[in-house]
Amino acid sequence: MKRNRTGKVTVLAGGVGAARLLRGLVELVPASSLSVIVNTGDDDVFHGLHVCPDIDTILYTLSGLSDPDRGWGIAGDGFHAMDQLAGYGAETWFRLGDRDLATHLFRTEELRTGKTLSQITAAQARALGVSVRVLPMTDVPVRTVIEAPQGRLSFQEYLVRERGRPAVRAIHYEGVRSARPAPGVLKAIGEAGLVVIAPSNPFVSIGPILAVPGVRSAVRRATAPVVAVSPLIGGRPVKGPADRMMRGLGMKPSALALAELYRDLLDALVIDAADRSAIGPLETTGLRVAAVPTLMSTPARSIAVARHVLGIGASVRAALAS
Ligand code: FO1
């Protein structure tokens, strides 16, 4: 039986890193007590289909469908449709697997009939047997745009087509000012017994969520402890360009820089054991810190990290109560 004294847990999430933490949390917290608020700034349209990479990575991971090596898409998927498209001369640098295509076909058709992204995501979660509440950050289109020396790039152009190589001069979340949090987002933060910021890129995964009007202030006002897990190990991300982005934006990639980005939100930070030299400086800023192995390369390691997150959350709560 799952023992959970924390009550409800709400996680702010990007893609792979968040999904790996969630696969640990679901072993310790009943799925009905877990809500995930997912970045949609990565969303884009390919071949006329609305693709939500972070929502899909979370759904595929929690339903056991995900490809463990790639981190995105469905394990064992084929790419016959992409090959056929390439034969027609279409651009296929963003690879949609044959089974994965069904997810985007369904979503696109449902959007066309007037359903919201939240409604469609809930239906897809149900169909995949995922009982964790998966909430898009907003139902309004928000697009992360990277300003690079060659011009403005959509997030997927920057990350996948250009392999995250261009220097990042600025990051914009287009459409965010007129966005509203999706139904259930503010409630999930307000009712939580613990708010977790997943080990996701602070600029392009967590940044867009916090930029949706009302979300950052809801996290700041939350009565629950707010715990982040650093996506850095020895100052480098497990996957993706977080360190290059930090440097490009004038920061040294480190747990300290991460804490500074979340300064107004955090009670505690879980960092990797390789970054333990940051414990002292972090603690002087008033944060509670745990330095533990954070690489979630196996389900057992995910559970271990999730246990540390719940543990440090409980210690913040105990300190507040005493
Ligand atoms: N990442 C890649 O590196 N190459 C791809 O071709 C690719 C396709 C893809 C298709 C569907 C999907 O849901 C995700 C996909 N991703 C791909 C991952 C995605 O680009 C990023 O990892 C996330 O946007 C960052 O969280």
Tab-separated table of N, CA, C and O in Angstrom, residues 9-25 36-37 39 42 54 57-58 195-207 209 226-233 236-243 246 255 258 261-262 266 268-272 275 290 292-297 301-310:
chain	number	residue	atom	x	y	z
A	9	VAL	N	-0.185	16.222	-4.257
A	9	VAL	CA	1.110	16.674	-4.785
A	9	VAL	C	0.882	17.214	-6.192
A	9	VAL	O	0.243	16.553	-7.020
A	10	THR	N	1.378	18.424	-6.445
A	10	THR	CA	1.241	19.028	-7.772
A	10	THR	C	2.629	19.278	-8.336
A	10	THR	O	3.482	19.879	-7.674
A	11	VAL	N	2.838	18.796	-9.554
A	11	VAL	CA	4.172	18.877	-10.176
A	11	VAL	C	4.105	19.790	-11.400
A	11	VAL	O	3.218	19.638	-12.246
A	12	LEU	N	5.040	20.741	-11.482
A	12	LEU	CA	5.208	21.558	-12.696
A	12	LEU	C	6.203	20.815	-13.577
A	12	LEU	O	7.324	20.523	-13.132
A	13	ALA	N	5.816	20.554	-14.826
A	13	ALA	CA	6.581	19.567	-15.593
A	13	ALA	C	6.882	19.976	-17.026
A	13	ALA	O	6.042	20.543	-17.715
A	14	GLY	N	8.102	19.610	-17.465
A	14	GLY	CA	8.453	19.632	-18.881
A	14	GLY	C	8.335	18.202	-19.404
A	14	GLY	O	7.348	17.512	-19.100
A	15	GLY	N	9.354	17.729	-20.133
A	15	GLY	CA	9.282	16.413	-20.771
A	15	GLY	C	9.938	15.303	-19.988
A	15	GLY	O	9.501	14.923	-18.895
A	16	VAL	N	11.076	14.824	-20.520
A	16	VAL	CA	11.682	13.575	-20.029
A	16	VAL	C	12.035	13.589	-18.532
A	16	VAL	O	11.695	12.655	-17.802
A	17	GLY	N	12.716	14.646	-18.061
A	17	GLY	CA	13.140	14.696	-16.651
A	17	GLY	C	11.931	14.630	-15.735
A	17	GLY	O	11.935	13.898	-14.724
A	18	ALA	N	10.898	15.371	-16.094
A	18	ALA	CA	9.672	15.389	-15.286
A	18	ALA	C	9.010	14.020	-15.299
A	18	ALA	O	8.568	13.514	-14.264
A	19	ALA	N	8.958	13.416	-16.491
A	19	ALA	CA	8.310	12.105	-16.622
A	19	ALA	C	9.031	11.068	-15.752
A	19	ALA	O	8.405	10.219	-15.116
A	20	ARG	N	10.374	11.175	-15.696
A	20	ARG	CA	11.141	10.197	-14.891
A	20	ARG	C	10.878	10.401	-13.401
A	20	ARG	O	10.809	9.434	-12.641
A	21	LEU	N	10.720	11.671	-12.967
A	21	LEU	CA	10.391	11.904	-11.556
A	21	LEU	C	8.977	11.391	-11.268
A	21	LEU	O	8.728	10.755	-10.235
A	22	LEU	N	8.063	11.626	-12.199
A	22	LEU	CA	6.670	11.201	-11.996
A	22	LEU	C	6.540	9.687	-11.892
A	22	LEU	O	5.728	9.187	-11.114
A	23	ARG	N	7.359	8.954	-12.668
A	23	ARG	CA	7.242	7.494	-12.576
A	23	ARG	C	7.694	7.009	-11.196
A	23	ARG	O	7.300	5.940	-10.745
A	24	GLY	N	8.504	7.817	-10.503
A	24	GLY	CA	8.844	7.498	-9.107
A	24	GLY	C	7.744	7.936	-8.154
A	24	GLY	O	7.340	7.184	-7.264
A	25	LEU	N	7.222	9.152	-8.362
A	25	LEU	CA	6.192	9.663	-7.451
A	25	LEU	C	4.948	8.779	-7.440
A	25	LEU	O	4.337	8.578	-6.386
A	36	VAL	N	-0.347	17.024	-12.504
A	36	VAL	CA	0.832	17.486	-13.235
A	36	VAL	C	0.414	18.643	-14.133
A	36	VAL	O	-0.522	18.501	-14.931
A	37	ILE	N	1.089	19.764	-14.004
A	37	ILE	CA	0.826	20.921	-14.872
A	37	ILE	C	1.948	20.931	-15.913
A	37	ILE	O	3.127	21.057	-15.578
A	39	ASN	N	4.038	21.894	-19.470
A	39	ASN	CA	4.433	22.911	-20.445
A	39	ASN	C	3.823	22.624	-21.818
A	39	ASN	O	3.901	21.489	-22.307
A	42	ASP	N	6.291	24.044	-26.073
A	42	ASP	CA	6.996	23.255	-27.102
A	42	ASP	C	6.063	22.824	-28.225
A	42	ASP	O	6.519	22.240	-29.212
A	54	ASP	N	5.534	17.575	-24.652
A	54	ASP	CA	5.683	17.316	-23.217
A	54	ASP	C	4.490	16.560	-22.653
A	54	ASP	O	4.655	15.640	-21.838
A	57	THR	N	5.007	12.955	-23.771
A	57	THR	CA	6.074	12.265	-23.028
A	57	THR	C	5.574	11.841	-21.645
A	57	THR	O	5.849	10.730	-21.180
A	58	ILE	N	4.802	12.725	-20.997
A	58	ILE	CA	4.261	12.383	-19.666
A	58	ILE	C	3.251	11.231	-19.800
A	58	ILE	O	3.314	10.252	-19.050
A	195	VAL	N	4.182	21.251	-3.594
A	195	VAL	CA	4.343	21.647	-4.999
A	195	VAL	C	5.774	21.300	-5.399
A	195	VAL	O	6.729	21.656	-4.694
A	196	VAL	N	5.909	20.599	-6.512
A	196	VAL	CA	7.239	20.153	-6.969
A	196	VAL	C	7.536	20.786	-8.321
A	196	VAL	O	6.701	20.738	-9.230
A	197	ILE	N	8.709	21.381	-8.437
A	197	ILE	CA	9.174	21.847	-9.747
A	197	ILE	C	10.125	20.771	-10.258
A	197	ILE	O	11.173	20.506	-9.663
A	198	ALA	N	9.718	20.121	-11.345
A	198	ALA	CA	10.441	18.943	-11.853
A	198	ALA	C	11.826	19.332	-12.377
A	198	ALA	O	12.090	20.507	-12.662
A	199	PRO	N	12.720	18.327	-12.525
A	199	PRO	CA	14.058	18.610	-13.083
A	199	PRO	C	13.976	18.834	-14.589
A	199	PRO	O	14.418	18.002	-15.384
A	200	SER	N	13.381	19.943	-14.957
A	200	SER	CA	13.176	20.305	-16.355
A	200	SER	C	13.888	21.621	-16.607
A	200	SER	O	14.216	22.352	-15.663
A	201	ASN	N	14.085	21.940	-17.884
A	201	ASN	CA	14.780	23.183	-18.250
A	201	ASN	C	14.030	24.404	-17.674
A	201	ASN	O	12.838	24.564	-17.939
A	202	PRO	N	14.733	25.242	-16.877
A	202	PRO	CA	14.016	26.363	-16.233
A	202	PRO	C	13.525	27.418	-17.226
A	202	PRO	O	12.584	28.146	-16.924
A	203	PHE	N	14.144	27.502	-18.408
A	203	PHE	CA	13.768	28.557	-19.376
A	203	PHE	C	12.666	28.104	-20.328
A	203	PHE	O	11.762	28.862	-20.634
A	204	VAL	N	12.793	26.888	-20.855
A	204	VAL	CA	11.882	26.484	-21.929
A	204	VAL	C	10.867	25.417	-21.494
A	204	VAL	O	10.000	25.055	-22.284
A	205	SER	N	10.966	24.922	-20.256
A	205	SER	CA	9.967	23.953	-19.780
A	205	SER	C	9.170	24.539	-18.618
A	205	SER	O	7.946	24.602	-18.666
A	206	ILE	N	9.879	24.970	-17.567
A	206	ILE	CA	9.190	25.529	-16.398
A	206	ILE	C	8.863	27.015	-16.640
A	206	ILE	O	7.808	27.499	-16.225
A	207	GLY	N	9.759	27.724	-17.342
A	207	GLY	CA	9.559	29.156	-17.615
A	207	GLY	C	8.192	29.471	-18.222
A	207	GLY	O	7.479	30.358	-17.737
A	209	ILE	N	5.420	27.787	-18.083
A	209	ILE	CA	4.320	27.511	-17.133
A	209	ILE	C	4.198	28.683	-16.158
A	209	ILE	O	3.108	29.205	-15.912
A	226	VAL	N	7.317	24.309	-1.411
A	226	VAL	CA	7.649	24.235	-2.833
A	226	VAL	C	9.079	23.693	-2.946
A	226	VAL	O	10.023	24.296	-2.417
A	227	VAL	N	9.211	22.549	-3.601
A	227	VAL	CA	10.506	21.870	-3.722
A	227	VAL	C	10.852	21.739	-5.201
A	227	VAL	O	10.030	21.256	-5.987
A	228	ALA	N	12.054	22.160	-5.583
A	228	ALA	CA	12.504	21.946	-6.967
A	228	ALA	C	13.566	20.853	-6.980
A	228	ALA	O	14.303	20.670	-6.003
A	229	VAL	N	13.639	20.150	-8.094
A	229	VAL	CA	14.732	19.201	-8.316
A	229	VAL	C	15.579	19.789	-9.441
A	229	VAL	O	15.063	20.123	-10.512
A	230	SER	N	16.864	19.918	-9.185
A	230	SER	CA	17.752	20.501	-10.193
A	230	SER	C	17.907	19.561	-11.394
A	230	SER	O	18.118	18.353	-11.223
A	231	PRO	N	17.825	20.106	-12.615
A	231	PRO	CA	18.069	19.252	-13.790
A	231	PRO	C	19.557	19.094	-14.091
A	231	PRO	O	19.928	18.441	-15.063
A	232	LEU	N	20.420	19.718	-13.271
A	232	LEU	CA	21.865	19.704	-13.540
A	232	LEU	C	22.576	18.637	-12.709
A	232	LEU	O	22.239	18.414	-11.547
A	233	ILE	N	23.554	18.003	-13.320
A	233	ILE	CA	24.440	17.077	-12.592
A	233	ILE	C	25.856	17.531	-12.907
A	233	ILE	O	26.276	17.487	-14.065
A	236	ARG	N	25.808	20.214	-15.518
A	236	ARG	CA	25.349	19.901	-16.883
A	236	ARG	C	24.021	19.156	-16.832
A	236	ARG	O	23.811	18.316	-15.952
A	237	PRO	N	23.123	19.437	-17.794
A	237	PRO	CA	21.842	18.723	-17.792
A	237	PRO	C	22.013	17.302	-18.295
A	237	PRO	O	22.940	17.018	-19.060
A	238	VAL	N	21.143	16.387	-17.873
A	238	VAL	CA	21.183	15.012	-18.354
A	238	VAL	C	20.879	15.022	-19.854
A	238	VAL	O	21.451	14.280	-20.639
A	239	LYS	N	19.945	15.893	-20.258
A	239	LYS	CA	19.527	15.964	-21.657
A	239	LYS	C	19.188	17.419	-21.949
A	239	LYS	O	18.716	18.138	-21.071
A	240	GLY	N	19.441	17.841	-23.165
A	240	GLY	CA	18.984	19.174	-23.573
A	240	GLY	C	19.994	20.273	-23.318
A	240	GLY	O	21.089	20.034	-22.790
A	241	PRO	N	19.624	21.491	-23.691
A	241	PRO	CA	20.590	22.589	-23.741
A	241	PRO	C	20.547	23.547	-22.557
A	241	PRO	O	20.961	24.695	-22.696
A	242	ALA	N	20.081	23.119	-21.372
A	242	ALA	CA	19.908	24.077	-20.255
A	242	ALA	C	21.203	24.814	-19.927
A	242	ALA	O	21.190	26.024	-19.664
A	243	ASP	N	22.346	24.103	-19.955
A	243	ASP	CA	23.619	24.751	-19.573
A	243	ASP	C	24.027	25.801	-20.615
A	243	ASP	O	24.427	26.915	-20.270
A	246	MET	N	21.854	28.787	-20.206
A	246	MET	CA	22.249	29.590	-19.040
A	246	MET	C	23.440	30.461	-19.399
A	246	MET	O	23.438	31.665	-19.144
A	255	ALA	N	23.604	24.979	-9.609
A	255	ALA	CA	22.430	24.891	-8.740
A	255	ALA	C	22.097	26.271	-8.166
A	255	ALA	O	20.938	26.614	-7.963
A	258	LEU	N	20.180	28.229	-10.670
A	258	LEU	CA	18.816	27.699	-10.739
A	258	LEU	C	17.990	28.246	-9.566
A	258	LEU	O	16.854	28.714	-9.746
A	261	LEU	N	16.841	31.665	-10.155
A	261	LEU	CA	15.704	31.785	-11.093
A	261	LEU	C	14.370	31.527	-10.383
A	261	LEU	O	13.340	32.050	-10.779
A	262	TYR	N	14.399	30.670	-9.351
A	262	TYR	CA	13.175	30.317	-8.621
A	262	TYR	C	13.129	30.985	-7.234
A	262	TYR	O	12.375	30.532	-6.365
A	266	LEU	N	10.829	29.042	-3.913
A	266	LEU	CA	11.297	27.782	-3.321
A	266	LEU	C	11.439	27.785	-1.812
A	266	LEU	O	11.882	28.769	-1.225
A	268	ALA	N	12.741	24.542	-0.781
A	268	ALA	CA	13.794	23.522	-0.737
A	268	ALA	C	14.218	23.137	-2.146
A	268	ALA	O	13.460	23.298	-3.099
A	269	LEU	N	15.451	22.650	-2.230
A	269	LEU	CA	16.008	22.264	-3.526
A	269	LEU	C	16.721	20.925	-3.374
A	269	LEU	O	17.526	20.746	-2.454
A	270	VAL	N	16.410	20.000	-4.278
A	270	VAL	CA	17.137	18.726	-4.326
A	270	VAL	C	18.151	18.863	-5.451
A	270	VAL	O	17.789	19.122	-6.601
A	271	ILE	N	19.430	18.726	-5.112
A	271	ILE	CA	20.497	18.842	-6.114
A	271	ILE	C	21.240	17.508	-6.206
A	271	ILE	O	21.093	16.653	-5.328
A	272	ASP	N	22.028	17.369	-7.246
A	272	ASP	CA	22.777	16.126	-7.373
A	272	ASP	C	23.965	16.124	-6.399
A	272	ASP	O	24.542	17.181	-6.095
A	275	ASP	N	26.994	18.092	-7.102
A	275	ASP	CA	26.960	19.550	-6.913
A	275	ASP	C	26.946	19.922	-5.432
A	275	ASP	O	26.533	21.034	-5.068
A	290	ALA	N	18.932	19.112	-0.229
A	290	ALA	CA	19.363	17.707	-0.162
A	290	ALA	C	20.240	17.455	-1.380
A	290	ALA	O	19.856	17.791	-2.498
A	292	VAL	N	21.749	14.510	-3.434
A	292	VAL	CA	21.562	13.057	-3.578
A	292	VAL	C	21.790	12.672	-5.049
A	292	VAL	O	21.781	13.549	-5.913
A	293	PRO	N	21.956	11.370	-5.343
A	293	PRO	CA	22.064	11.010	-6.765
A	293	PRO	C	20.724	11.286	-7.466
A	293	PRO	O	19.693	10.772	-7.044
A	294	THR	N	20.737	12.123	-8.482
A	294	THR	CA	19.469	12.511	-9.136
A	294	THR	C	19.283	11.898	-10.527
A	294	THR	O	18.260	12.125	-11.162
A	295	LEU	N	20.268	11.141	-11.012
A	295	LEU	CA	20.134	10.526	-12.341
A	295	LEU	C	19.075	9.423	-12.268
A	295	LEU	O	19.250	8.456	-11.534
A	296	MET	N	17.977	9.589	-13.011
A	296	MET	CA	16.856	8.646	-12.884
A	296	MET	C	16.867	7.672	-14.058
A	296	MET	O	15.932	7.580	-14.835
A	297	SER	N	17.981	6.935	-14.164
A	297	SER	CA	18.181	6.051	-15.315
A	297	SER	C	17.394	4.744	-15.201
A	297	SER	O	17.275	4.019	-16.187
A	301	ARG	N	15.691	4.190	-9.412
A	301	ARG	CA	16.338	5.494	-9.131
A	301	ARG	C	15.317	6.614	-9.119
A	301	ARG	O	15.447	7.589	-8.383
A	302	SER	N	14.285	6.499	-9.962
A	302	SER	CA	13.209	7.498	-9.961
A	302	SER	C	12.504	7.494	-8.607
A	302	SER	O	12.199	8.555	-8.048
A	303	ILE	N	12.258	6.288	-8.083
A	303	ILE	CA	11.567	6.184	-6.786
A	303	ILE	C	12.440	6.794	-5.687
A	303	ILE	O	11.951	7.524	-4.823
A	304	ALA	N	13.750	6.549	-5.769
A	304	ALA	CA	14.659	7.087	-4.743
A	304	ALA	C	14.628	8.617	-4.756
A	304	ALA	O	14.558	9.258	-3.700
A	305	VAL	N	14.648	9.227	-5.947
A	305	VAL	CA	14.620	10.700	-6.021
A	305	VAL	C	13.271	11.208	-5.508
A	305	VAL	O	13.203	12.175	-4.742
A	306	ALA	N	12.186	10.524	-5.915
A	306	ALA	CA	10.844	10.937	-5.468
A	306	ALA	C	10.760	10.884	-3.942
A	306	ALA	O	10.172	11.771	-3.310
A	307	ARG	N	11.373	9.861	-3.339
A	307	ARG	CA	11.369	9.736	-1.882
A	307	ARG	C	12.083	10.936	-1.232
A	307	ARG	O	11.631	11.473	-0.232
A	308	HIS	N	13.195	11.358	-1.826
A	308	HIS	CA	13.913	12.532	-1.294
A	308	HIS	C	13.056	13.788	-1.406
A	308	HIS	O	13.067	14.641	-0.513
A	309	VAL	N	12.321	13.907	-2.513
A	309	VAL	CA	11.466	15.088	-2.710
A	309	VAL	C	10.384	15.122	-1.629
A	309	VAL	O	10.154	16.158	-0.994
A	310	LEU	N	9.727	13.973	-1.405
A	310	LEU	CA	8.670	13.927	-0.393
A	310	LEU	C	9.262	14.162	0.997
A	310	LEU	O	8.672	14.851	1.827
